[in-house]
Amino acid sequence: MQDNSPLPGLPFMKMHGLGNDFVVIDARRELPAMTPDLARAIADRHRGVGFDQLAVIHAGEGADLHLVFWNADGSTSAACGNATRCIAAWEMARTGKPALDITTERGRLAARDAGEGQVAVNMGQPQTRWDEIPLAREMDTLELPIDGAPTATGMGNPHCSFFVDDAEAIDLDAFGPAHEHHPLYPERTNVQVAQITGPDRIRMRVWERGAGLTLASGSSSCAVAVAAARRGLTSRAVTIDLDGGTLHIDWREDGVWMTGPVAHVFDGVWRL
């Protein structure tokens, strides 16, 4: 006789935005609490599921959802733009709503269906003061006293953006971790190498703190777009070409809007 009873364990969804991949857990039902050890075990791409970030959905207080993000090393992050877009797409499809109000440690974010499989999220206003990002001491965030004069930006998490002549020529496996742990960034940092490739178009590669080399990053794309506009390299609306695909970033009066595709790959159960 076939046993159709639910499998014991932790139900999850696997999603990605441009190859930036996530495990998503809907904790609005009664489930075991996420811990650093559990996050690290699920993140293992050989013995677990594997992810760049893990997102836990909680009931929102005065919002549709509240999201908590975990990195592959078991640390937490205040923001994850691509995961927010993926979860928004799933929740909008589930509920029939065309737009959502989402809270994170970053703050309150608006998400909407942008049509043709695209989802847009307002990632909020960028943080450009040294103590908001945060940096270790007061300084001009437009050009840091680091070789290459990168720009520092906060998008709920810290970013260090280098503008280079050839993004492909950078050995990001070495360059990324060397700057992730730079002493100017007490909470570590995401690292981007960005090349201006045309009018309002940027080629970008990303090293994420706590995750490593990734195919795409939403918050990093927002940070690079803000940095490029502040430096006069582009306008405030740009196209970002990442290893995994393309995002459109628009820094408006109400915040930094990010628009791009999403994918819900499969559902599974983590055996506890």
C-alpha positions as semicolon CSV with decimal commas, in nm:
position;residue;x (nm);y (nm);z (nm)
1;M;0,000;0,000;0,000
2;Q;0,136;0,338;-0,093
3;D;0,204;0,570;0,202
4;N;0,076;0,918;0,114
5;S;0,145;1,071;0,454
6;P;0,364;1,384;0,458
7;L;0,737;1,321;0,474
8;P;0,888;1,416;0,811
9;G;1,130;1,703;0,792
10;L;1,161;2,064;0,682
11;P;0,975;2,156;0,360
12;F;1,160;2,401;0,135
13;M;1,154;2,555;-0,210
14;K;1,453;2,602;-0,439
15;M;1,447;2,925;-0,640
16;H;1,691;3,142;-0,831
17;G;1,718;3,485;-0,985
18;L;1,969;3,480;-1,274
19;G;2,143;3,179;-1,117
20;N;2,170;3,351;-0,777
21;D;2,013;3,055;-0,596
22;F;1,811;3,026;-0,277
23;V;1,652;2,782;-0,042
24;V;1,322;2,929;0,079
25;I;1,139;2,808;0,390
26;D;0,784;2,916;0,469
27;A;0,786;2,940;0,849
28;R;0,431;3,070;0,870
29;R;0,349;2,709;0,950
30;E;0,495;2,546;1,261
31;L;0,847;2,441;1,170
32;P;1,182;2,396;1,348
33;A;1,372;2,722;1,400
34;M;1,659;2,805;1,166
35;T;2,005;2,799;1,326
36;P;2,355;2,873;1,194
37;D;2,442;2,499;1,201
38;L;2,127;2,405;1,011
39;A;2,183;2,682;0,754
40;R;2,541;2,565;0,694
41;A;2,426;2,201;0,655
42;I;2,158;2,290;0,399
43;A;2,406;2,515;0,215
44;D;2,655;2,232;0,153
45;R;2,636;2,170;-0,223
46;H;2,774;1,815;-0,185
47;R;2,596;1,687;0,128
48;G;2,300;1,927;0,142
49;V;2,092;2,129;-0,105
50;G;2,321;2,424;-0,175
51;F;2,239;2,792;-0,194
52;D;2,385;3,141;-0,212
53;Q;2,130;3,257;0,048
54;L;1,854;3,097;0,251
55;A;1,535;3,296;0,309
56;V;1,281;3,228;0,583
57;I;0,927;3,361;0,536
58;H;0,749;3,483;0,850
59;A;0,409;3,642;0,896
60;G;0,434;4,018;0,848
61;E;0,319;4,268;1,106
62;G;0,129;4,521;0,900
63;A;0,281;4,371;0,584
64;D;0,221;4,072;0,358
65;L;0,547;3,900;0,454
66;H;0,853;3,934;0,673
67;L;1,179;3,785;0,539
68;V;1,495;3,680;0,723
69;F;1,807;3,594;0,520
70;W;2,093;3,355;0,600
71;N;2,427;3,323;0,419
72;A;2,590;2,992;0,332
73;D;2,840;3,033;0,618
74;G;2,561;3,052;0,876
75;S;2,568;3,429;0,919
76;T;2,265;3,648;0,855
77;S;2,211;3,931;0,607
78;A;1,966;4,220;0,620
79;A;1,898;4,220;0,246
80;C;1,882;3,988;-0,053
81;G;1,720;4,148;-0,353
82;N;1,693;3,850;-0,587
83;A;1,550;3,628;-0,314
84;T;1,297;3,899;-0,232
85;R;1,189;3,910;-0,597
86;C;1,161;3,528;-0,617
87;I;0,952;3,504;-0,302
88;A;0,735;3,797;-0,412
89;A;0,663;3,622;-0,743
90;W;0,564;3,300;-0,564
91;E;0,343;3,480;-0,311
92;M;0,174;3,693;-0,578
93;A;0,099;3,379;-0,781
94;R;-0,029;3,201;-0,469
95;T;-0,256;3,484;-0,354
96;G;-0,345;3,653;-0,682
97;K;-0,215;3,987;-0,557
98;P;-0,039;4,210;-0,816
99;A;0,176;4,380;-0,552
100;L;0,310;4,308;-0,203
101;D;0,438;4,493;0,101
102;I;0,739;4,308;0,246
103;T;0,943;4,379;0,558
104;T;1,305;4,279;0,618
105;E;1,578;4,395;0,853
106;R;1,653;4,644;0,573
107;G;1,305;4,794;0,618
108;R;0,977;4,794;0,428
109;L;1,002;4,698;0,059
110;A;0,742;4,721;-0,217
111;A;0,721;4,443;-0,477
112;R;0,510;4,426;-0,791
113;D;0,454;4,211;-1,097
114;A;0,631;4,386;-1,384
115;G;0,487;4,157;-1,653
116;E;0,648;3,907;-1,893
117;G;0,790;3,702;-1,608
118;Q;0,965;4,002;-1,451
119;V;0,931;4,112;-1,089
120;A;1,028;4,454;-0,952
121;V;1,126;4,533;-0,593
122;N;1,201;4,871;-0,439
123;M;1,515;4,806;-0,232
124;G;1,486;5,140;-0,049
125;Q;1,714;5,439;-0,042
126;P;2,090;5,370;-0,057
127;Q;2,309;5,442;0,242
128;T;2,604;5,662;0,148
129;R;2,729;5,789;0,486
130;W;3,027;5,604;0,633
131;D;2,844;5,520;0,958
132;E;2,536;5,387;0,777
133;I;2,723;5,138;0,557
134;P;2,910;5,092;0,802
135;L;3,281;5,172;0,765
136;A;3,535;5,162;1,043
137;R;3,591;5,539;1,052
138;E;3,468;5,862;0,898
139;M;3,571;5,912;0,535
140;D;3,448;6,003;0,187
141;T;3,253;5,698;0,065
142;L;3,277;5,795;-0,303
143;E;3,644;5,696;-0,328
144;L;3,782;5,484;-0,045
145;P;4,152;5,486;0,049
146;I;4,194;5,138;-0,102
147;D;4,396;5,058;-0,414
148;G;4,151;5,109;-0,702
149;A;3,954;5,378;-0,515
150;P;3,628;5,179;-0,482
151;T;3,295;5,330;-0,375
152;A;3,121;5,221;-0,056
153;T;2,742;5,186;-0,051
154;G;2,493;5,038;0,190
155;M;2,178;4,862;0,068
156;G;2,095;4,716;0,408
157;N;2,425;4,529;0,367
158;P;2,769;4,677;0,289
159;H;2,916;4,696;-0,061
160;C;3,256;4,781;-0,209
161;S;3,236;4,862;-0,581
162;F;3,547;4,876;-0,803
163;F;3,519;5,033;-1,149
164;V;3,766;4,861;-1,380
165;D;3,860;4,857;-1,749
166;D;3,798;4,482;-1,788
167;A;3,576;4,298;-1,538
168;E;3,666;3,960;-1,693
169;A;4,036;4,010;-1,625
170;I;3,994;4,019;-1,245
171;D;4,064;3,697;-1,055
172;L;3,758;3,734;-0,834
173;D;3,832;3,414;-0,638
174;A;4,136;3,594;-0,496
175;F;4,025;3,957;-0,525
176;G;3,688;3,900;-0,357
177;P;3,792;3,747;-0,024
178;A;4,089;3,983;0,004
179;H;3,848;4,278;0,011
180;E;3,552;4,109;0,184
181;H;3,759;4,113;0,503
182;H;3,917;4,458;0,455
183;P;3,961;4,636;0,792
184;L;3,761;4,936;0,669
185;Y;3,453;4,709;0,671
186;P;3,388;4,589;1,029
187;E;3,092;4,374;0,916
188;R;3,274;4,248;0,603
189;T;3,149;4,351;0,260
190;N;3,013;4,236;-0,072
191;V;3,265;4,307;-0,349
192;Q;3,186;4,403;-0,709
193;V;3,403;4,463;-1,012
194;A;3,216;4,676;-1,265
195;Q;3,297;4,783;-1,620
196;I;3,108;5,056;-1,807
197;T;3,029;4,889;-2,142
198;G;2,797;5,143;-2,302
199;P;2,559;5,428;-2,233
200;D;2,394;5,334;-1,904
201;R;2,511;4,973;-1,930
202;I;2,744;4,796;-1,685
203;R;2,913;4,455;-1,686
204;M;2,943;4,339;-1,324
205;R;3,083;4,039;-1,139
206;V;3,016;3,972;-0,772
207;W;3,178;3,822;-0,464
208;E;2,922;3,801;-0,181
209;R;3,024;3,806;0,182
210;G;2,942;3,476;0,346
211;A;2,867;3,309;0,011
212;G;3,155;3,368;-0,231
213;L;3,144;3,396;-0,609
214;T;2,785;3,425;-0,734
215;L;2,623;3,442;-1,075
216;A;2,417;3,746;-0,975
217;S;2,330;3,968;-0,680
218;G;2,039;4,207;-0,656
219;S;2,165;4,426;-0,374
220;S;2,511;4,437;-0,538
221;S;2,352;4,549;-0,865
222;C;2,170;4,827;-0,680
223;A;2,492;4,933;-0,506
224;V;2,691;4,947;-0,831
225;A;2,415;5,144;-1,005
226;V;2,413;5,397;-0,719
227;A;2,793;5,418;-0,717
228;A;2,810;5,468;-1,095
229;A;2,551;5,747;-1,081
230;R;2,725;5,918;-0,788
231;R;3,054;5,911;-0,980
232;G;2,892;6,054;-1,294
233;L;2,961;5,742;-1,499
234;T;2,596;5,671;-1,583
235;S;2,248;5,806;-1,530
236;R;2,033;5,673;-1,243
237;A;1,867;5,410;-1,465
238;V;2,102;5,136;-1,590
239;T;2,116;4,784;-1,725
240;I;2,346;4,548;-1,533
241;D;2,487;4,242;-1,713
242;L;2,589;3,973;-1,465
243;D;2,728;3,623;-1,513
244;G;2,375;3,484;-1,479
245;G;2,180;3,740;-1,683
246;T;2,051;4,096;-1,681
247;L;1,887;4,321;-1,422
248;H;1,746;4,668;-1,468
249;I;1,812;4,918;-1,189
250;D;1,640;5,254;-1,153
251;W;1,737;5,486;-0,865
252;R;1,423;5,693;-0,821
253;E;1,306;5,944;-0,564
254;D;1,133;5,669;-0,364
255;G;1,426;5,425;-0,368
256;V;1,627;5,189;-0,588
257;W;1,399;4,974;-0,803
258;M;1,534;4,642;-0,931
259;T;1,356;4,447;-1,207
260;G;1,441;4,105;-1,349
261;P;1,333;3,743;-1,403
262;V;1,272;3,478;-1,136
263;A;1,255;3,098;-1,130
264;H;1,095;2,845;-0,893
265;V;1,298;2,530;-0,960
266;F;1,163;2,258;-0,728
267;D;1,017;2,178;-0,387
268;G;1,170;1,935;-0,141
269;V;1,193;1,819;0,220
270;W;1,508;1,842;0,433
271;R;1,523;1,534;0,654
272;L;1,595;1,644;1,010
